[in-house]
């Protein structure tokens, strides 16, 4: 083998584990997840079930639904709750969109299945939006829960 193949291979083998991750970014995530423990994880995640959300809406609690699905997804099935916000995931953290998120009401982030909503809600709380929650299971679970009796 030539030295042009062997030297990079040795460098990769020796340097790989050391350079495997961004230590500064890992510290940021350690800060983000530090409050999670076995007993308090669901509470720390600020998860709300469809039942809890519908109960709050029926009681007239001030609640804002923040839909982070794409424009295409939203055009097929939309959130029509008065005051609902639609901000595709790739736009949420722009200054203009952040300014639209209320700080005086509970904000429930949703998406199709809950994965994007969980990421966005955690990030929003990490930057200072303490009133942000995640719809557990996303719109898929909400649609499964809703029927004429539970919807009204």
PDB file of C-alpha atoms in Angstrom:
ATOM      1  CA  UNK A   1       0.000   0.000   0.000  1.00  0.00           C
ATOM      2  CA  UNK A   2       1.180   3.475  -0.671  1.00  0.00           C
ATOM      3  CA  UNK A   3       1.790   6.042   2.029  1.00  0.00           C
ATOM      4  CA  UNK A   4      -1.102   8.085   0.582  1.00  0.00           C
ATOM      5  CA  UNK A   5      -3.513   5.357   1.693  1.00  0.00           C
ATOM      6  CA  UNK A   6      -1.831   4.281   4.940  1.00  0.00           C
ATOM      7  CA  UNK A   7      -1.311   7.729   6.512  1.00  0.00           C
ATOM      8  CA  UNK A   8      -4.953   8.866   6.218  1.00  0.00           C
ATOM      9  CA  UNK A   9      -6.090   5.442   7.461  1.00  0.00           C
ATOM     10  CA  UNK A  10      -3.862   5.702  10.543  1.00  0.00           C
ATOM     11  CA  UNK A  11      -5.020   9.267  11.177  1.00  0.00           C
ATOM     12  CA  UNK A  12      -8.638   8.157  10.930  1.00  0.00           C
ATOM     13  CA  UNK A  13      -8.122   5.224  13.276  1.00  0.00           C
ATOM     14  CA  UNK A  14      -6.260   7.273  15.861  1.00  0.00           C
ATOM     15  CA  UNK A  15      -8.216  10.485  15.544  1.00  0.00           C
ATOM     16  CA  UNK A  16     -11.714   9.080  14.986  1.00  0.00           C
ATOM     17  CA  UNK A  17     -12.841   8.582  18.581  1.00  0.00           C
ATOM     18  CA  UNK A  18     -11.448  11.929  19.682  1.00  0.00           C
ATOM     19  CA  UNK A  19     -13.207  13.805  16.884  1.00  0.00           C
ATOM     20  CA  UNK A  20     -16.414  11.730  17.022  1.00  0.00           C
ATOM     21  CA  UNK A  21     -18.605  14.524  18.367  1.00  0.00           C
ATOM     22  CA  UNK A  22     -18.817  18.242  19.069  1.00  0.00           C
ATOM     23  CA  UNK A  23     -18.115  18.618  22.799  1.00  0.00           C
ATOM     24  CA  UNK A  24     -19.579  22.135  23.004  1.00  0.00           C
ATOM     25  CA  UNK A  25     -22.804  21.025  21.394  1.00  0.00           C
ATOM     26  CA  UNK A  26     -22.925  17.997  23.700  1.00  0.00           C
ATOM     27  CA  UNK A  27     -22.728  20.352  26.702  1.00  0.00           C
ATOM     28  CA  UNK A  28     -25.683  22.300  25.307  1.00  0.00           C
ATOM     29  CA  UNK A  29     -27.724  19.114  25.108  1.00  0.00           C
ATOM     30  CA  UNK A  30     -26.584  18.070  28.585  1.00  0.00           C
ATOM     31  CA  UNK A  31     -28.000  21.376  29.837  1.00  0.00           C
ATOM     32  CA  UNK A  32     -31.227  20.795  27.912  1.00  0.00           C
ATOM     33  CA  UNK A  33     -31.769  17.285  29.298  1.00  0.00           C
ATOM     34  CA  UNK A  34     -30.338  17.812  32.808  1.00  0.00           C
ATOM     35  CA  UNK A  35     -33.749  18.220  34.440  1.00  0.00           C
ATOM     36  CA  UNK A  36     -35.059  14.879  33.149  1.00  0.00           C
ATOM     37  CA  UNK A  37     -35.166  11.985  35.556  1.00  0.00           C
ATOM     38  CA  UNK A  38     -36.973   8.670  35.678  1.00  0.00           C
ATOM     39  CA  UNK A  39     -39.933   9.934  37.702  1.00  0.00           C
ATOM     40  CA  UNK A  40     -40.372  13.357  36.098  1.00  0.00           C
ATOM     41  CA  UNK A  41     -39.672  12.856  32.389  1.00  0.00           C
ATOM     42  CA  UNK A  42     -43.248  13.223  31.116  1.00  0.00           C
ATOM     43  CA  UNK A  43     -43.745  16.318  33.262  1.00  0.00           C
ATOM     44  CA  UNK A  44     -40.406  17.785  32.146  1.00  0.00           C
ATOM     45  CA  UNK A  45     -41.320  17.174  28.511  1.00  0.00           C
ATOM     46  CA  UNK A  46     -44.536  19.188  29.032  1.00  0.00           C
ATOM     47  CA  UNK A  47     -46.615  16.585  27.210  1.00  0.00           C
ATOM     48  CA  UNK A  48     -50.359  17.081  26.871  1.00  0.00           C
ATOM     49  CA  UNK A  49     -52.630  14.290  25.719  1.00  0.00           C
ATOM     50  CA  UNK A  50     -55.481  14.929  23.290  1.00  0.00           C
ATOM     51  CA  UNK A  51     -57.877  14.402  26.233  1.00  0.00           C
ATOM     52  CA  UNK A  52     -56.143  17.118  28.251  1.00  0.00           C
ATOM     53  CA  UNK A  53     -56.132  19.515  25.313  1.00  0.00           C
ATOM     54  CA  UNK A  54     -59.812  18.976  24.520  1.00  0.00           C
ATOM     55  CA  UNK A  55     -60.669  19.338  28.216  1.00  0.00           C
ATOM     56  CA  UNK A  56     -58.802  22.658  28.395  1.00  0.00           C
ATOM     57  CA  UNK A  57     -60.527  23.926  25.251  1.00  0.00           C
ATOM     58  CA  UNK A  58     -63.969  22.898  26.534  1.00  0.00           C
ATOM     59  CA  UNK A  59     -63.276  24.780  29.788  1.00  0.00           C
ATOM     60  CA  UNK A  60     -62.396  27.867  27.758  1.00  0.00           C
ATOM     61  CA  UNK A  61     -58.763  27.960  28.908  1.00  0.00           C
ATOM     62  CA  UNK A  62     -56.649  30.274  26.759  1.00  0.00           C
ATOM     63  CA  UNK A  63     -54.729  27.844  24.585  1.00  0.00           C
ATOM     64  CA  UNK A  64     -52.863  28.413  21.321  1.00  0.00           C
ATOM     65  CA  UNK A  65     -52.199  25.503  18.975  1.00  0.00           C
ATOM     66  CA  UNK A  66     -48.902  25.846  17.083  1.00  0.00           C
ATOM     67  CA  UNK A  67     -48.826  23.559  14.031  1.00  0.00           C
ATOM     68  CA  UNK A  68     -45.267  22.961  12.768  1.00  0.00           C
ATOM     69  CA  UNK A  69     -46.173  20.786   9.783  1.00  0.00           C
ATOM     70  CA  UNK A  70     -45.309  21.774   6.226  1.00  0.00           C
ATOM     71  CA  UNK A  71     -47.596  23.911   4.094  1.00  0.00           C
ATOM     72  CA  UNK A  72     -48.547  20.830   2.073  1.00  0.00           C
ATOM     73  CA  UNK A  73     -49.464  18.825   5.185  1.00  0.00           C
ATOM     74  CA  UNK A  74     -51.436  21.730   6.581  1.00  0.00           C
ATOM     75  CA  UNK A  75     -53.373  22.156   3.337  1.00  0.00           C
ATOM     76  CA  UNK A  76     -54.674  18.574   3.571  1.00  0.00           C
ATOM     77  CA  UNK A  77     -55.744  18.637   7.236  1.00  0.00           C
ATOM     78  CA  UNK A  78     -55.596  21.992   8.990  1.00  0.00           C
ATOM     79  CA  UNK A  79     -55.959  23.176  12.554  1.00  0.00           C
ATOM     80  CA  UNK A  80     -58.939  25.530  12.622  1.00  0.00           C
ATOM     81  CA  UNK A  81     -58.959  26.385  16.323  1.00  0.00           C
ATOM     82  CA  UNK A  82     -59.335  30.189  16.635  1.00  0.00           C
ATOM     83  CA  UNK A  83     -55.934  31.753  17.238  1.00  0.00           C
ATOM     84  CA  UNK A  84     -54.021  28.709  15.971  1.00  0.00           C
ATOM     85  CA  UNK A  85     -50.621  29.409  14.465  1.00  0.00           C
ATOM     86  CA  UNK A  86     -49.057  27.624  11.526  1.00  0.00           C
ATOM     87  CA  UNK A  87     -45.282  27.789  11.329  1.00  0.00           C
ATOM     88  CA  UNK A  88     -43.474  25.129   9.330  1.00  0.00           C
ATOM     89  CA  UNK A  89     -40.597  23.657  11.322  1.00  0.00           C
ATOM     90  CA  UNK A  90     -37.952  25.377   9.204  1.00  0.00           C
ATOM     91  CA  UNK A  91     -39.441  28.808  10.010  1.00  0.00           C
ATOM     92  CA  UNK A  92     -40.245  28.609  13.736  1.00  0.00           C
ATOM     93  CA  UNK A  93     -36.968  30.039  15.009  1.00  0.00           C
ATOM     94  CA  UNK A  94     -36.848  33.120  12.815  1.00  0.00           C
ATOM     95  CA  UNK A  95     -37.236  36.384  14.752  1.00  0.00           C
ATOM     96  CA  UNK A  96     -40.495  37.172  12.942  1.00  0.00           C
ATOM     97  CA  UNK A  97     -42.106  33.843  13.861  1.00  0.00           C
ATOM     98  CA  UNK A  98     -40.799  33.813  17.447  1.00  0.00           C
ATOM     99  CA  UNK A  99     -42.405  37.238  17.933  1.00  0.00           C
ATOM    100  CA  UNK A 100     -45.799  35.713  17.051  1.00  0.00           C
ATOM    101  CA  UNK A 101     -45.671  33.065  19.797  1.00  0.00           C
ATOM    102  CA  UNK A 102     -47.605  34.329  22.819  1.00  0.00           C
ATOM    103  CA  UNK A 103     -45.987  34.335  26.238  1.00  0.00           C
ATOM    104  CA  UNK A 104     -49.201  34.954  28.180  1.00  0.00           C
ATOM    105  CA  UNK A 105     -51.047  31.790  27.084  1.00  0.00           C
ATOM    106  CA  UNK A 106     -50.326  28.083  27.032  1.00  0.00           C
ATOM    107  CA  UNK A 107     -48.952  27.122  23.613  1.00  0.00           C
ATOM    108  CA  UNK A 108     -49.372  23.522  22.458  1.00  0.00           C
ATOM    109  CA  UNK A 109     -47.077  22.502  19.607  1.00  0.00           C
ATOM    110  CA  UNK A 110     -48.307  19.811  17.240  1.00  0.00           C
ATOM    111  CA  UNK A 111     -47.352  18.035  14.044  1.00  0.00           C
ATOM    112  CA  UNK A 112     -48.464  14.811  12.375  1.00  0.00           C
ATOM    113  CA  UNK A 113     -47.123  12.291  14.924  1.00  0.00           C
ATOM    114  CA  UNK A 114     -45.555  14.377  17.671  1.00  0.00           C
ATOM    115  CA  UNK A 115     -41.853  13.950  16.861  1.00  0.00           C
ATOM    116  CA  UNK A 116     -41.299  17.399  15.320  1.00  0.00           C
ATOM    117  CA  UNK A 117     -43.564  18.971  17.925  1.00  0.00           C
ATOM    118  CA  UNK A 118     -41.504  17.497  20.749  1.00  0.00           C
ATOM    119  CA  UNK A 119     -38.257  18.812  19.273  1.00  0.00           C
ATOM    120  CA  UNK A 120     -39.720  22.287  18.713  1.00  0.00           C
ATOM    121  CA  UNK A 121     -41.399  22.495  22.121  1.00  0.00           C
ATOM    122  CA  UNK A 122     -38.203  21.481  23.916  1.00  0.00           C
ATOM    123  CA  UNK A 123     -36.138  23.982  21.942  1.00  0.00           C
ATOM    124  CA  UNK A 124     -38.669  26.780  22.568  1.00  0.00           C
ATOM    125  CA  UNK A 125     -38.609  26.106  26.313  1.00  0.00           C
ATOM    126  CA  UNK A 126     -34.821  26.005  26.231  1.00  0.00           C
ATOM    127  CA  UNK A 127     -34.715  29.534  24.778  1.00  0.00           C
ATOM    128  CA  UNK A 128     -37.182  30.899  27.329  1.00  0.00           C
ATOM    129  CA  UNK A 129     -40.766  30.057  26.319  1.00  0.00           C
ATOM    130  CA  UNK A 130     -41.861  28.431  29.598  1.00  0.00           C
ATOM    131  CA  UNK A 131     -45.518  28.112  28.581  1.00  0.00           C
ATOM    132  CA  UNK A 132     -44.920  25.697  25.684  1.00  0.00           C
ATOM    133  CA  UNK A 133     -46.256  22.138  25.679  1.00  0.00           C
ATOM    134  CA  UNK A 134     -46.236  19.273  23.187  1.00  0.00           C
ATOM    135  CA  UNK A 135     -49.322  17.432  21.935  1.00  0.00           C
ATOM    136  CA  UNK A 136     -48.526  13.800  22.720  1.00  0.00           C
ATOM    137  CA  UNK A 137     -48.916  11.721  19.559  1.00  0.00           C
ATOM    138  CA  UNK A 138     -49.597  14.757  17.381  1.00  0.00           C
ATOM    139  CA  UNK A 139     -52.649  15.282  15.223  1.00  0.00           C
ATOM    140  CA  UNK A 140     -52.773  11.566  14.476  1.00  0.00           C
ATOM    141  CA  UNK A 141     -53.661  10.822  18.122  1.00  0.00           C
ATOM    142  CA  UNK A 142     -56.009  13.794  18.316  1.00  0.00           C
ATOM    143  CA  UNK A 143     -57.937  12.557  15.268  1.00  0.00           C
ATOM    144  CA  UNK A 144     -58.097   9.057  16.783  1.00  0.00           C
ATOM    145  CA  UNK A 145     -59.495  10.559  19.989  1.00  0.00           C
ATOM    146  CA  UNK A 146     -62.071  12.840  18.401  1.00  0.00           C
ATOM    147  CA  UNK A 147     -65.591  11.762  17.607  1.00  0.00           C
ATOM    148  CA  UNK A 148     -68.857  13.738  17.738  1.00  0.00           C
ATOM    149  CA  UNK A 149     -69.077  13.234  21.511  1.00  0.00           C
ATOM    150  CA  UNK A 150     -65.485  14.215  22.399  1.00  0.00           C
ATOM    151  CA  UNK A 151     -65.153  16.972  19.797  1.00  0.00           C
ATOM    152  CA  UNK A 152     -67.977  19.134  21.168  1.00  0.00           C
TER     153      UNK A 152
END
